[in-house]
């Protein structure tokens, strides 16, 4: 019943960075941005915080990807950010020069792996190592450790971008099949390189 009451919806947004917000303990853990007329705030994963504190200034354009968790019973929603990337200054959000790097990133892909303690206890480090070992052959697809993705008790949790496909309880043995499912073109290139090398 409680699982049906919660929905996790992946999202991507681009807008203007407004500033950082503190949690109840006074630590800056949230990022506030404006997209169109609406203002949003999302929790920043710990590994991203220090870099964002140094690099972002109010007014900067940012691209954001993450997950919106909607609690239907309580009528609340929570935003968790997986990726925050400053948009190059002077290039409008709708211009073709900006679209090219975005499509390149989407073509290449990113695999996000939760690095919080619960997921690490359940094998997230082994999953990261398996991904790094297999992705070395793919080229252009990268793996990134991120903060909590929720579902801690079902970890390790992994998200494949740009598909936004989320998996829980992933083992290192499942990595080759998951990579082939989400990056079949890259997989085909790997096979062609291996065939050419053997002949």
PDB file of N, CA, C and O in Angstrom, residues 76-150:
ATOM      1  N   UNK A  76       2.591  15.394  -0.545  1.00  0.00           N
ATOM      2  CA  UNK A  76       3.880  16.095  -0.586  1.00  0.00           C
ATOM      3  C   UNK A  76       4.701  15.589  -1.749  1.00  0.00           C
ATOM      4  O   UNK A  76       4.505  14.478  -2.230  1.00  0.00           O
ATOM      5  N   UNK A  77       5.670  16.427  -2.155  1.00  0.00           N
ATOM      6  CA  UNK A  77       6.618  15.966  -3.149  1.00  0.00           C
ATOM      7  C   UNK A  77       8.015  16.412  -2.750  1.00  0.00           C
ATOM      8  O   UNK A  77       8.196  17.433  -2.095  1.00  0.00           O
ATOM      9  N   UNK A  78       8.998  15.578  -3.145  1.00  0.00           N
ATOM     10  CA  UNK A  78      10.388  15.842  -2.811  1.00  0.00           C
ATOM     11  C   UNK A  78      11.193  15.700  -4.093  1.00  0.00           C
ATOM     12  O   UNK A  78      10.948  14.792  -4.888  1.00  0.00           O
ATOM     13  N   UNK A  79      12.144  16.595  -4.303  1.00  0.00           N
ATOM     14  CA  UNK A  79      12.979  16.576  -5.498  1.00  0.00           C
ATOM     15  C   UNK A  79      14.395  16.178  -5.094  1.00  0.00           C
ATOM     16  O   UNK A  79      14.984  16.783  -4.206  1.00  0.00           O
ATOM     17  N   UNK A  80      14.925  15.149  -5.747  1.00  0.00           N
ATOM     18  CA  UNK A  80      16.298  14.703  -5.496  1.00  0.00           C
ATOM     19  C   UNK A  80      17.074  14.859  -6.794  1.00  0.00           C
ATOM     20  O   UNK A  80      16.657  14.335  -7.833  1.00  0.00           O
ATOM     21  N   UNK A  81      18.188  15.569  -6.743  1.00  0.00           N
ATOM     22  CA  UNK A  81      18.971  15.863  -7.943  1.00  0.00           C
ATOM     23  C   UNK A  81      20.091  14.844  -8.120  1.00  0.00           C
ATOM     24  O   UNK A  81      20.774  14.496  -7.157  1.00  0.00           O
ATOM     25  N   UNK A  82      20.265  14.357  -9.356  1.00  0.00           N
ATOM     26  CA  UNK A  82      21.364  13.438  -9.664  1.00  0.00           C
ATOM     27  C   UNK A  82      22.488  14.159 -10.399  1.00  0.00           C
ATOM     28  O   UNK A  82      23.633  13.789 -10.318  1.00  0.00           O
ATOM     29  N   UNK A  83      22.108  15.174 -11.171  1.00  0.00           N
ATOM     30  CA  UNK A  83      23.092  15.859 -12.014  1.00  0.00           C
ATOM     31  C   UNK A  83      22.738  17.337 -12.080  1.00  0.00           C
ATOM     32  O   UNK A  83      21.591  17.704 -12.300  1.00  0.00           O
ATOM     33  N   UNK A  84      23.753  18.202 -11.874  1.00  0.00           N
ATOM     34  CA  UNK A  84      23.594  19.651 -12.018  1.00  0.00           C
ATOM     35  C   UNK A  84      24.779  20.134 -12.853  1.00  0.00           C
ATOM     36  O   UNK A  84      25.930  19.997 -12.441  1.00  0.00           O
ATOM     37  N   UNK A  85      24.486  20.673 -14.042  1.00  0.00           N
ATOM     38  CA  UNK A  85      25.546  21.099 -14.953  1.00  0.00           C
ATOM     39  C   UNK A  85      25.318  22.555 -15.341  1.00  0.00           C
ATOM     40  O   UNK A  85      24.257  22.892 -15.868  1.00  0.00           O
ATOM     41  N   UNK A  86      26.314  23.428 -15.084  1.00  0.00           N
ATOM     42  CA  UNK A  86      26.173  24.812 -15.535  1.00  0.00           C
ATOM     43  C   UNK A  86      26.121  24.867 -17.066  1.00  0.00           C
ATOM     44  O   UNK A  86      26.843  24.142 -17.735  1.00  0.00           O
ATOM     45  N   UNK A  87      25.236  25.713 -17.601  1.00  0.00           N
ATOM     46  CA  UNK A  87      25.131  25.894 -19.043  1.00  0.00           C
ATOM     47  C   UNK A  87      26.124  26.978 -19.433  1.00  0.00           C
ATOM     48  O   UNK A  87      26.235  28.003 -18.760  1.00  0.00           O
ATOM     49  N   UNK A  88      26.838  26.731 -20.521  1.00  0.00           N
ATOM     50  CA  UNK A  88      27.871  27.661 -20.966  1.00  0.00           C
ATOM     51  C   UNK A  88      27.308  29.067 -21.123  1.00  0.00           C
ATOM     52  O   UNK A  88      26.272  29.270 -21.739  1.00  0.00           O
ATOM     53  N   UNK A  89      28.011  30.047 -20.561  1.00  0.00           N
ATOM     54  CA  UNK A  89      27.549  31.433 -20.587  1.00  0.00           C
ATOM     55  C   UNK A  89      27.488  31.961 -22.008  1.00  0.00           C
ATOM     56  O   UNK A  89      28.328  31.639 -22.844  1.00  0.00           O
ATOM     57  N   UNK A  90      26.462  32.759 -22.273  1.00  0.00           N
ATOM     58  CA  UNK A  90      26.337  33.410 -23.575  1.00  0.00           C
ATOM     59  C   UNK A  90      25.634  32.585 -24.624  1.00  0.00           C
ATOM     60  O   UNK A  90      25.399  33.046 -25.729  1.00  0.00           O
ATOM     61  N   UNK A  91      25.300  31.325 -24.322  1.00  0.00           N
ATOM     62  CA  UNK A  91      24.596  30.491 -25.298  1.00  0.00           C
ATOM     63  C   UNK A  91      23.162  30.319 -24.821  1.00  0.00           C
ATOM     64  O   UNK A  91      22.933  29.740 -23.757  1.00  0.00           O
ATOM     65  N   UNK A  92      22.173  30.822 -25.552  1.00  0.00           N
ATOM     66  CA  UNK A  92      20.783  30.683 -25.130  1.00  0.00           C
ATOM     67  C   UNK A  92      20.387  29.215 -25.035  1.00  0.00           C
ATOM     68  O   UNK A  92      20.908  28.367 -25.755  1.00  0.00           O
ATOM     69  N   UNK A  93      19.436  28.949 -24.147  1.00  0.00           N
ATOM     70  CA  UNK A  93      19.016  27.564 -23.910  1.00  0.00           C
ATOM     71  C   UNK A  93      18.437  26.913 -25.143  1.00  0.00           C
ATOM     72  O   UNK A  93      18.508  25.706 -25.305  1.00  0.00           O
ATOM     73  N   UNK A  94      17.854  27.709 -26.055  1.00  0.00           N
ATOM     74  CA  UNK A  94      17.191  27.117 -27.209  1.00  0.00           C
ATOM     75  C   UNK A  94      18.066  27.099 -28.465  1.00  0.00           C
ATOM     76  O   UNK A  94      17.632  26.673 -29.505  1.00  0.00           O
ATOM     77  N   UNK A  95      19.316  27.580 -28.365  1.00  0.00           N
ATOM     78  CA  UNK A  95      20.136  27.672 -29.568  1.00  0.00           C
ATOM     79  C   UNK A  95      20.708  26.319 -29.976  1.00  0.00           C
ATOM     80  O   UNK A  95      20.977  25.478 -29.126  1.00  0.00           O
ATOM     81  N   UNK A  96      20.938  26.066 -31.269  1.00  0.00           N
ATOM     82  CA  UNK A  96      21.492  24.807 -31.728  1.00  0.00           C
ATOM     83  C   UNK A  96      22.852  24.456 -31.145  1.00  0.00           C
ATOM     84  O   UNK A  96      23.099  23.309 -30.854  1.00  0.00           O
ATOM     85  N   UNK A  97      23.784  25.426 -30.899  1.00  0.00           N
ATOM     86  CA  UNK A  97      25.074  25.036 -30.331  1.00  0.00           C
ATOM     87  C   UNK A  97      24.949  24.314 -28.998  1.00  0.00           C
ATOM     88  O   UNK A  97      25.709  23.432 -28.694  1.00  0.00           O
ATOM     89  N   UNK A  98      23.934  24.685 -28.165  1.00  0.00           N
ATOM     90  CA  UNK A  98      23.746  24.005 -26.896  1.00  0.00           C
ATOM     91  C   UNK A  98      23.153  22.616 -27.090  1.00  0.00           C
ATOM     92  O   UNK A  98      23.459  21.688 -26.362  1.00  0.00           O
ATOM     93  N   UNK A  99      22.323  22.466 -28.095  1.00  0.00           N
ATOM     94  CA  UNK A  99      21.657  21.185 -28.322  1.00  0.00           C
ATOM     95  C   UNK A  99      22.646  20.100 -28.712  1.00  0.00           C
ATOM     96  O   UNK A  99      22.463  18.952 -28.407  1.00  0.00           O
ATOM     97  N   UNK A 100      23.743  20.472 -29.387  1.00  0.00           N
ATOM     98  CA  UNK A 100      24.703  19.470 -29.848  1.00  0.00           C
ATOM     99  C   UNK A 100      25.366  18.716 -28.699  1.00  0.00           C
ATOM    100  O   UNK A 100      25.345  17.504 -28.670  1.00  0.00           O
ATOM    101  N   UNK A 101      25.933  19.424 -27.661  1.00  0.00           N
ATOM    102  CA  UNK A 101      26.505  18.674 -26.552  1.00  0.00           C
ATOM    103  C   UNK A 101      25.476  17.821 -25.824  1.00  0.00           C
ATOM    104  O   UNK A 101      25.766  16.742 -25.368  1.00  0.00           O
ATOM    105  N   UNK A 102      24.232  18.321 -25.720  1.00  0.00           N
ATOM    106  CA  UNK A 102      23.192  17.548 -25.020  1.00  0.00           C
ATOM    107  C   UNK A 102      22.914  16.243 -25.744  1.00  0.00           C
ATOM    108  O   UNK A 102      22.838  15.191 -25.150  1.00  0.00           O
ATOM    109  N   UNK A 103      22.789  16.312 -27.098  1.00  0.00           N
ATOM    110  CA  UNK A 103      22.507  15.096 -27.843  1.00  0.00           C
ATOM    111  C   UNK A 103      23.698  14.141 -27.788  1.00  0.00           C
ATOM    112  O   UNK A 103      23.544  12.939 -27.743  1.00  0.00           O
ATOM    113  N   UNK A 104      24.924  14.710 -27.739  1.00  0.00           N
ATOM    114  CA  UNK A 104      26.119  13.878 -27.611  1.00  0.00           C
ATOM    115  C   UNK A 104      26.106  13.140 -26.274  1.00  0.00           C
ATOM    116  O   UNK A 104      26.377  11.954 -26.205  1.00  0.00           O
ATOM    117  N   UNK A 105      25.749  13.871 -25.209  1.00  0.00           N
ATOM    118  CA  UNK A 105      25.682  13.258 -23.877  1.00  0.00           C
ATOM    119  C   UNK A 105      24.620  12.162 -23.858  1.00  0.00           C
ATOM    120  O   UNK A 105      24.832  11.091 -23.310  1.00  0.00           O
ATOM    121  N   UNK A 106      23.463  12.442 -24.493  1.00  0.00           N
ATOM    122  CA  UNK A 106      22.398  11.444 -24.517  1.00  0.00           C
ATOM    123  C   UNK A 106      22.837  10.222 -25.310  1.00  0.00           C
ATOM    124  O   UNK A 106      22.515   9.102 -24.969  1.00  0.00           O
ATOM    125  N   UNK A 107      23.574  10.453 -26.395  1.00  0.00           N
ATOM    126  CA  UNK A 107      24.014   9.329 -27.225  1.00  0.00           C
ATOM    127  C   UNK A 107      24.994   8.460 -26.456  1.00  0.00           C
ATOM    128  O   UNK A 107      24.962   7.248 -26.515  1.00  0.00           O
ATOM    129  N   UNK A 108      25.896   9.113 -25.702  1.00  0.00           N
ATOM    130  CA  UNK A 108      26.924   8.359 -24.999  1.00  0.00           C
ATOM    131  C   UNK A 108      26.371   7.649 -23.773  1.00  0.00           C
ATOM    132  O   UNK A 108      26.607   6.485 -23.574  1.00  0.00           O
ATOM    133  N   UNK A 109      25.671   8.377 -22.924  1.00  0.00           N
ATOM    134  CA  UNK A 109      25.053   7.750 -21.772  1.00  0.00           C
ATOM    135  C   UNK A 109      25.875   7.866 -20.498  1.00  0.00           C
ATOM    136  O   UNK A 109      27.093   8.035 -20.523  1.00  0.00           O
ATOM    137  N   UNK A 110      25.166   7.771 -19.374  1.00  0.00           N
ATOM    138  CA  UNK A 110      25.765   7.826 -18.041  1.00  0.00           C
ATOM    139  C   UNK A 110      25.078   6.767 -17.183  1.00  0.00           C
ATOM    140  O   UNK A 110      23.873   6.555 -17.305  1.00  0.00           O
ATOM    141  N   UNK A 111      25.850   6.113 -16.341  1.00  0.00           N
ATOM    142  CA  UNK A 111      25.287   5.154 -15.384  1.00  0.00           C
ATOM    143  C   UNK A 111      25.539   5.710 -13.987  1.00  0.00           C
ATOM    144  O   UNK A 111      26.683   5.944 -13.597  1.00  0.00           O
ATOM    145  N   UNK A 112      24.458   5.957 -13.246  1.00  0.00           N
ATOM    146  CA  UNK A 112      24.550   6.499 -11.890  1.00  0.00           C
ATOM    147  C   UNK A 112      24.419   5.363 -10.880  1.00  0.00           C
ATOM    148  O   UNK A 112      23.516   4.534 -10.992  1.00  0.00           O
ATOM    149  N   UNK A 113      25.332   5.335  -9.904  1.00  0.00           N
ATOM    150  CA  UNK A 113      25.310   4.283  -8.878  1.00  0.00           C
ATOM    151  C   UNK A 113      25.309   4.946  -7.505  1.00  0.00           C
ATOM    152  O   UNK A 113      26.165   5.780  -7.207  1.00  0.00           O
ATOM    153  N   UNK A 114      24.343   4.581  -6.674  1.00  0.00           N
ATOM    154  CA  UNK A 114      24.265   5.128  -5.319  1.00  0.00           C
ATOM    155  C   UNK A 114      25.495   4.701  -4.529  1.00  0.00           C
ATOM    156  O   UNK A 114      25.891   3.534  -4.553  1.00  0.00           O
ATOM    157  N   UNK A 115      26.089   5.654  -3.799  1.00  0.00           N
ATOM    158  CA  UNK A 115      27.289   5.379  -3.009  1.00  0.00           C
ATOM    159  C   UNK A 115      27.058   5.585  -1.510  1.00  0.00           C
ATOM    160  O   UNK A 115      28.017   5.711  -0.750  1.00  0.00           O
ATOM    161  N   UNK A 116      25.802   5.637  -1.100  1.00  0.00           N
ATOM    162  CA  UNK A 116      25.513   5.782   0.324  1.00  0.00           C
ATOM    163  C   UNK A 116      25.780   4.456   1.040  1.00  0.00           C
ATOM    164  O   UNK A 116      25.871   3.400   0.423  1.00  0.00           O
ATOM    165  N   UNK A 117      25.885   4.519   2.367  1.00  0.00           N
ATOM    166  CA  UNK A 117      26.358   3.368   3.144  1.00  0.00           C
ATOM    167  C   UNK A 117      25.507   2.117   2.973  1.00  0.00           C
ATOM    168  O   UNK A 117      26.042   1.012   2.841  1.00  0.00           O
ATOM    169  N   UNK A 118      24.168   2.243   2.939  1.00  0.00           N
ATOM    170  CA  UNK A 118      23.310   1.060   2.791  1.00  0.00           C
ATOM    171  C   UNK A 118      23.583   0.346   1.466  1.00  0.00           C
ATOM    172  O   UNK A 118      23.688  -0.876   1.413  1.00  0.00           O
ATOM    173  N   UNK A 119      23.663   1.118   0.390  1.00  0.00           N
ATOM    174  CA  UNK A 119      23.924   0.505  -0.919  1.00  0.00           C
ATOM    175  C   UNK A 119      25.327  -0.090  -0.973  1.00  0.00           C
ATOM    176  O   UNK A 119      25.533  -1.160  -1.544  1.00  0.00           O
ATOM    177  N   UNK A 120      26.301   0.595  -0.365  1.00  0.00           N
ATOM    178  CA  UNK A 120      27.671   0.063  -0.356  1.00  0.00           C
ATOM    179  C   UNK A 120      27.742  -1.259   0.402  1.00  0.00           C
ATOM    180  O   UNK A 120      28.435  -2.185  -0.025  1.00  0.00           O
ATOM    181  N   UNK A 121      26.993  -1.354   1.512  1.00  0.00           N
ATOM    182  CA  UNK A 121      26.960  -2.619   2.264  1.00  0.00           C
ATOM    183  C   UNK A 121      26.342  -3.743   1.438  1.00  0.00           C
ATOM    184  O   UNK A 121      26.639  -4.911   1.638  1.00  0.00           O
ATOM    185  N   UNK A 122      25.475  -3.392   0.502  1.00  0.00           N
ATOM    186  CA  UNK A 122      24.796  -4.400  -0.311  1.00  0.00           C
ATOM    187  C   UNK A 122      25.499  -4.654  -1.647  1.00  0.00           C
ATOM    188  O   UNK A 122      24.960  -5.321  -2.513  1.00  0.00           O
ATOM    189  N   UNK A 123      26.687  -4.059  -1.846  1.00  0.00           N
ATOM    190  CA  UNK A 123      27.471  -4.398  -3.034  1.00  0.00           C
ATOM    191  C   UNK A 123      27.634  -3.308  -4.074  1.00  0.00           C
ATOM    192  O   UNK A 123      28.049  -3.579  -5.197  1.00  0.00           O
ATOM    193  N   UNK A 124      27.359  -2.039  -3.723  1.00  0.00           N
ATOM    194  CA  UNK A 124      27.469  -0.950  -4.701  1.00  0.00           C
ATOM    195  C   UNK A 124      28.895  -0.769  -5.205  1.00  0.00           C
ATOM    196  O   UNK A 124      29.119  -0.434  -6.371  1.00  0.00           O
ATOM    197  N   UNK A 125      29.889  -0.998  -4.337  1.00  0.00           N
ATOM    198  CA  UNK A 125      31.287  -0.837  -4.761  1.00  0.00           C
ATOM    199  C   UNK A 125      31.653  -1.872  -5.822  1.00  0.00           C
ATOM    200  O   UNK A 125      32.326  -1.560  -6.808  1.00  0.00           O
ATOM    201  N   UNK A 126      31.183  -3.116  -5.632  1.00  0.00           N
ATOM    202  CA  UNK A 126      31.441  -4.164  -6.629  1.00  0.00           C
ATOM    203  C   UNK A 126      30.738  -3.841  -7.949  1.00  0.00           C
ATOM    204  O   UNK A 126      31.272  -4.087  -9.030  1.00  0.00           O
ATOM    205  N   UNK A 127      29.538  -3.264  -7.857  1.00  0.00           N
ATOM    206  CA  UNK A 127      28.805  -2.856  -9.059  1.00  0.00           C
ATOM    207  C   UNK A 127      29.578  -1.766  -9.798  1.00  0.00           C
ATOM    208  O   UNK A 127      29.724  -1.801 -11.020  1.00  0.00           O
ATOM    209  N   UNK A 128      30.109  -0.785  -9.051  1.00  0.00           N
ATOM    210  CA  UNK A 128      30.916   0.286  -9.660  1.00  0.00           C
ATOM    211  C   UNK A 128      32.134  -0.298 -10.367  1.00  0.00           C
ATOM    212  O   UNK A 128      32.458   0.082 -11.492  1.00  0.00           O
ATOM    213  N   UNK A 129      32.817  -1.238  -9.701  1.00  0.00           N
ATOM    214  CA  UNK A 129      34.019  -1.842 -10.291  1.00  0.00           C
ATOM    215  C   UNK A 129      33.670  -2.612 -11.558  1.00  0.00           C
ATOM    216  O   UNK A 129      34.373  -2.528 -12.572  1.00  0.00           O
ATOM    217  N   UNK A 130      32.550  -3.346 -11.529  1.00  0.00           N
ATOM    218  CA  UNK A 130      32.126  -4.105 -12.717  1.00  0.00           C
ATOM    219  C   UNK A 130      31.786  -3.154 -13.861  1.00  0.00           C
ATOM    220  O   UNK A 130      32.149  -3.401 -15.020  1.00  0.00           O
ATOM    221  N   UNK A 131      31.101  -2.062 -13.543  1.00  0.00           N
ATOM    222  CA  UNK A 131      30.767  -1.079 -14.578  1.00  0.00           C
ATOM    223  C   UNK A 131      32.024  -0.475 -15.182  1.00  0.00           C
ATOM    224  O   UNK A 131      32.160  -0.382 -16.400  1.00  0.00           O
ATOM    225  N   UNK A 132      32.976  -0.069 -14.330  1.00  0.00           N
ATOM    226  CA  UNK A 132      34.208   0.534 -14.828  1.00  0.00           C
ATOM    227  C   UNK A 132      34.981  -0.450 -15.706  1.00  0.00           C
ATOM    228  O   UNK A 132      35.513  -0.074 -16.743  1.00  0.00           O
ATOM    229  N   UNK A 133      34.999  -1.713 -15.313  1.00  0.00           N
ATOM    230  CA  UNK A 133      35.712  -2.721 -16.106  1.00  0.00           C
ATOM    231  C   UNK A 133      35.065  -2.915 -17.471  1.00  0.00           C
ATOM    232  O   UNK A 133      35.755  -2.999 -18.491  1.00  0.00           O
ATOM    233  N   UNK A 134      33.746  -2.971 -17.523  1.00  0.00           N
ATOM    234  CA  UNK A 134      33.056  -3.196 -18.794  1.00  0.00           C
ATOM    235  C   UNK A 134      32.981  -1.934 -19.648  1.00  0.00           C
ATOM    236  O   UNK A 134      33.043  -2.013 -20.867  1.00  0.00           O
ATOM    237  N   UNK A 135      32.826  -0.762 -19.003  1.00  0.00           N
ATOM    238  CA  UNK A 135      32.680   0.475 -19.764  1.00  0.00           C
ATOM    239  C   UNK A 135      33.987   0.910 -20.412  1.00  0.00           C
ATOM    240  O   UNK A 135      33.969   1.692 -21.364  1.00  0.00           O
ATOM    241  N   UNK A 136      35.119   0.404 -19.926  1.00  0.00           N
ATOM    242  CA  UNK A 136      36.397   0.744 -20.552  1.00  0.00           C
ATOM    243  C   UNK A 136      36.388   0.348 -22.024  1.00  0.00           C
ATOM    244  O   UNK A 136      36.964   1.029 -22.868  1.00  0.00           O
ATOM    245  N   UNK A 137      35.694  -0.736 -22.354  1.00  0.00           N
ATOM    246  CA  UNK A 137      35.627  -1.195 -23.739  1.00  0.00           C
ATOM    247  C   UNK A 137      34.599  -0.421 -24.564  1.00  0.00           C
ATOM    248  O   UNK A 137      34.705  -0.356 -25.784  1.00  0.00           O
ATOM    249  N   UNK A 138      33.619   0.175 -23.917  1.00  0.00           N
ATOM    250  CA  UNK A 138      32.552   0.858 -24.649  1.00  0.00           C
ATOM    251  C   UNK A 138      33.004   2.209 -25.190  1.00  0.00           C
ATOM    252  O   UNK A 138      32.703   2.585 -26.298  1.00  0.00           O
ATOM    253  N   UNK A 139      33.673   2.980 -24.372  1.00  0.00           N
ATOM    254  CA  UNK A 139      34.113   4.309 -24.802  1.00  0.00           C
ATOM    255  C   UNK A 139      32.950   5.283 -24.841  1.00  0.00           C
ATOM    256  O   UNK A 139      31.927   5.019 -25.454  1.00  0.00           O
ATOM    257  N   UNK A 140      33.098   6.433 -24.171  1.00  0.00           N
ATOM    258  CA  UNK A 140      32.073   7.472 -24.222  1.00  0.00           C
ATOM    259  C   UNK A 140      30.964   7.321 -23.205  1.00  0.00           C
ATOM    260  O   UNK A 140      30.244   8.259 -22.944  1.00  0.00           O
ATOM    261  N   UNK A 141      30.796   6.147 -22.614  1.00  0.00           N
ATOM    262  CA  UNK A 141      29.773   5.960 -21.578  1.00  0.00           C
ATOM    263  C   UNK A 141      30.495   6.013 -20.241  1.00  0.00           C
ATOM    264  O   UNK A 141      31.520   5.361 -20.064  1.00  0.00           O
ATOM    265  N   UNK A 142      29.971   6.815 -19.319  1.00  0.00           N
ATOM    266  CA  UNK A 142      30.682   6.951 -18.046  1.00  0.00           C
ATOM    267  C   UNK A 142      29.820   6.506 -16.876  1.00  0.00           C
ATOM    268  O   UNK A 142      28.599   6.476 -16.967  1.00  0.00           O
ATOM    269  N   UNK A 143      30.503   6.173 -15.793  1.00  0.00           N
ATOM    270  CA  UNK A 143      29.831   5.775 -14.559  1.00  0.00           C
ATOM    271  C   UNK A 143      30.084   6.868 -13.533  1.00  0.00           C
ATOM    272  O   UNK A 143      31.161   7.438 -13.477  1.00  0.00           O
ATOM    273  N   UNK A 144      29.046   7.174 -12.737  1.00  0.00           N
ATOM    274  CA  UNK A 144      29.168   8.254 -11.754  1.00  0.00           C
ATOM    275  C   UNK A 144      28.523   7.819 -10.449  1.00  0.00           C
ATOM    276  O   UNK A 144      27.375   7.379 -10.424  1.00  0.00           O
ATOM    277  N   UNK A 145      29.270   7.939  -9.360  1.00  0.00           N
ATOM    278  CA  UNK A 145      28.728   7.688  -8.034  1.00  0.00           C
ATOM    279  C   UNK A 145      27.902   8.885  -7.588  1.00  0.00           C
ATOM    280  O   UNK A 145      28.312  10.023  -7.801  1.00  0.00           O
ATOM    281  N   UNK A 146      26.736   8.638  -6.995  1.00  0.00           N
ATOM    282  CA  UNK A 146      25.855   9.719  -6.549  1.00  0.00           C
ATOM    283  C   UNK A 146      25.369   9.443  -5.131  1.00  0.00           C
ATOM    284  O   UNK A 146      25.607   8.374  -4.583  1.00  0.00           O
ATOM    285  N   UNK A 147      24.678  10.429  -4.578  1.00  0.00           N
ATOM    286  CA  UNK A 147      24.119  10.293  -3.241  1.00  0.00           C
ATOM    287  C   UNK A 147      22.863   9.440  -3.243  1.00  0.00           C
ATOM    288  O   UNK A 147      22.519   8.807  -4.240  1.00  0.00           O
ATOM    289  N   UNK A 148      22.174   9.455  -2.137  1.00  0.00           N
ATOM    290  CA  UNK A 148      21.040   8.558  -1.904  1.00  0.00           C
ATOM    291  C   UNK A 148      19.962   8.679  -2.973  1.00  0.00           C
ATOM    292  O   UNK A 148      19.539   9.766  -3.346  1.00  0.00           O
ATOM    293  N   UNK A 149      19.517   7.508  -3.459  1.00  0.00           N
ATOM    294  CA  UNK A 149      18.433   7.434  -4.442  1.00  0.00           C
ATOM    295  C   UNK A 149      17.149   6.916  -3.801  1.00  0.00           C
ATOM    296  O   UNK A 149      16.206   6.569  -4.506  1.00  0.00           O
ATOM    297  N   UNK A 150      17.154   6.780  -2.502  1.00  0.00           N
ATOM    298  CA  UNK A 150      16.038   6.177  -1.764  1.00  0.00           C
ATOM    299  C   UNK A 150      16.030   4.661  -2.018  1.00  0.00           C
ATOM    300  O   UNK A 150      16.905   4.138  -2.674  1.00  0.00           O
TER     301      UNK A 150
END
